[in-house]
Amino acid sequence: MTTPAAVIVDAAAYAQAVEDAVKASAAYYAGGTSVLDDDTYDRLVRGIAAWESAHPDEVLPDSPTGKVAGGAVEGDVPHTVPMLSLDNVFSPEEFTAWTASLARRIGHDVTRFDVEPKLDGLAIAARYTHGRLTRLITRGDGTAGEDVSHAIGTVEGLPAELAEPVTVEVRGEVLMTTAQFEHANEVRTAHGGQPFANPRNAAAGTLRAKDRAYTVPMTFFGYALLPLPGTEEALAARLGEAAHSELMARCAELGVNTTAATAVPGTTAETAEQVLARVKEIAALRAELPFGIDGIVVKADLAADQEAAGSGSRAPRWAIAYKLPAVEKITRLLEVEWNVGRTGIIAPRAVLEPVEIDGSTITYATLHNPADITRRDLRLGDHVMVHRAGDVIPRVEAPVAHLRTGEERPIVFPEVCPRCGSAIDTSEQRWRCENGRNCHLVAALSYAAGRDQLDIEGLGHTRVVQLVEAGLVADLADVFALTRDQLLTLERMGETSTDNLLAAIGAAKGQPLSRVLCALGVRGTGRSMSRRIARYFATMDHIRGADAEAMQRVEGIGTEKAPSIVAELTELAPLIDRLAAAGVNMTEPGATPPVTADDTDADTGAQGAEPVGGPLTGMAVVVTGAMTGPLEKLSRNQMNELIERAGGRSSSSVSKKTTLVVAGEGAGSKRAKAEDLGIRLVTPDEFATLVADYVG
Ligand SMILES: NC(=O)c1ccc[n+]([C@@H]2O[C@H](COP(=O)([O-])OP(=O)(O)OC[C@H]3O[C@@H](n4cnc5c(N)ncnc54)[C@H](O)[C@@H]3O)[C@@H](O)[C@H]2O)c1
Ligand SMILES: [Zn+2]
């Protein structure tokens, strides 16, 4: 489950890797500003360890291996008992091997195990004198830590006063819950500071910061309880003999927060199998926990077993961290897309430089809502911490602000609905298209009525919204059923505009099949594809009769597109029937249906659709510049329709395959390219003469 170690090829690369790791580690523990994500750091250290085991004589004194905190941290407050790190296992096999070696070391199977979540924060020692919290100390290098008593009062779960006036040290993890992290970044950016990349970094940076103008809460979970020099003798003896599970219960009695209060309480287990079953359970709950965990800690429960196992300089031998795959990686935020959901919610989505997290390549991540983007101070081009756990949709945790170059750009929020163009309701955190559930309908109808489709003048966006809101249309066929009386009930709809609109709707019924097809908005069939399909099949009946194989005979439709077009047309069948019943034209002028196998040899079938004998037969034509003369009023789409009626193929770019370029006034680069390639050029007037029989 781990990513491979970084490959170190020589001594110079090794020295560089050591330097990089120590630097990253120092930044990580000091203020949570490492340039590496944990997975990358761990890979680097595994690479260093691999090189060192092959070159044991060349190990550098600075090497992070075998040291608490990679040797990058120091402290001046000595610990009574070292605060160590933990060794890792990554699989059930490695775990079972660990239990076996521990059994060998202590001379019998471990009597009982504790299984606890491995909280992803920082270790801290909290000293209580006669029940009062007097000192907070970081882990440091394990022997001595740093005094961070200034943080007393900001850590939930670590009471100022215990339930009993005892002198003890509580050890545990300080972290930020997801909610605390969000809050911390909000407060921080509001004060002009830079956001933290993730909760772990936020806890590290916050714990060590002194004299902040603001305080942000953190949370503590205890996982050890031990005597101090001032502890009453009997109590010290009891603590020294107690099993870990008993100490945890004692912690809770004293008023200290422990994992007992969470969805993943520490439990005990008798066998390695039971431990592994519990590991699975905790791993499955990981994605839903309100705080981060990076593994499961397994400990020998009994003090006697722990004592028999002893400790190394970096880690105890009676405990192990069963690591879970990394759920966070650093990558770049390339773009933000705005998608409109079924209910009209407009949700931002991050487009990322692809990054692999736990075996999956992540390209998109949710950003929740616009306020969230502002709160996180995210910018395009930012390095971002991306989080993905289980099957939950990946999310952008925060920018990695200390990696900014100054080239980052602000994220532009949409001013109108990106789908239907209506206004956006921004009164809630989640923005919503004012058309709500009708957004899709408004977009679909506006598109169908557009100039290049049914070209219904007077049926612009505002009018469509009005019709939909009045409940007069629920699909395209309803437009053709509108009555004069219905239209007259609408606001700002006088007699003249009503009659004009009805006339335009009437005229739209005569549009060629290619435009009717385009108006249906079948995915993968824009203007030119709709024309090709319509010219090939000539009638809607033939189009609907085509299976995927027949559909593929149309130029540009491959094995992927064909079935989806066929399927969508089947879905649209009731709508198409109603359109036809309303008198909408379903044939393509000038095209002849393909000859089918029923009529003649199957072999000739494919040729059937090519319009025969037009003046542009076999030609690839590009139109550029402004049209004049008889062609003046034609839009580019209408020009393309004309070309295809006359037997040619229309294209928007000039290439070696182009046979003719119609260059009007103001033609620029396309004309120049045609000249370069020696392609035949004609003026709009010459072209109009050439296709005279097909104009209008
Ligand atoms: N990104 C970076 O640049 C960078 C640099 C250095 C270290 N790191 C990360 O830090 C980790 C190694 O450092 P480490 O030694 O601080 O921690 P560790 O992951 O090796 O584990 C030891 C720590 O686990 C914690 N812990 C959580 N729950 C516990 C429980 N129930 N019982 C006991 N301990 C518990 C304690 O703080 C303890 O000190 C690695 O995962 C590494 O990726 C990252
Ligand atoms: Zn909309």
PDB file of C-alpha atoms in Angstrom, residues 465-473 490:
ATOM      1  CA  VAL A 465     -37.667  32.162 -18.899  1.00  0.00           C
ATOM      2  CA  GLN A 466     -41.081  33.844 -18.909  1.00  0.00           C
ATOM      3  CA  LEU A 467     -42.745  30.951 -20.737  1.00  0.00           C
ATOM      4  CA  VAL A 468     -41.147  28.360 -18.471  1.00  0.00           C
ATOM      5  CA  GLU A 469     -42.064  30.244 -15.312  1.00  0.00           C
ATOM      6  CA  ALA A 470     -45.643  30.692 -16.494  1.00  0.00           C
ATOM      7  CA  GLY A 471     -45.784  26.937 -16.946  1.00  0.00           C
ATOM      8  CA  LEU A 472     -46.665  27.286 -20.610  1.00  0.00           C
ATOM      9  CA  VAL A 473     -43.811  25.181 -21.942  1.00  0.00           C
ATOM     10  CA  LEU A 490     -47.718  37.258 -20.450  1.00  0.00           C
TER      11      LEU A 490
END
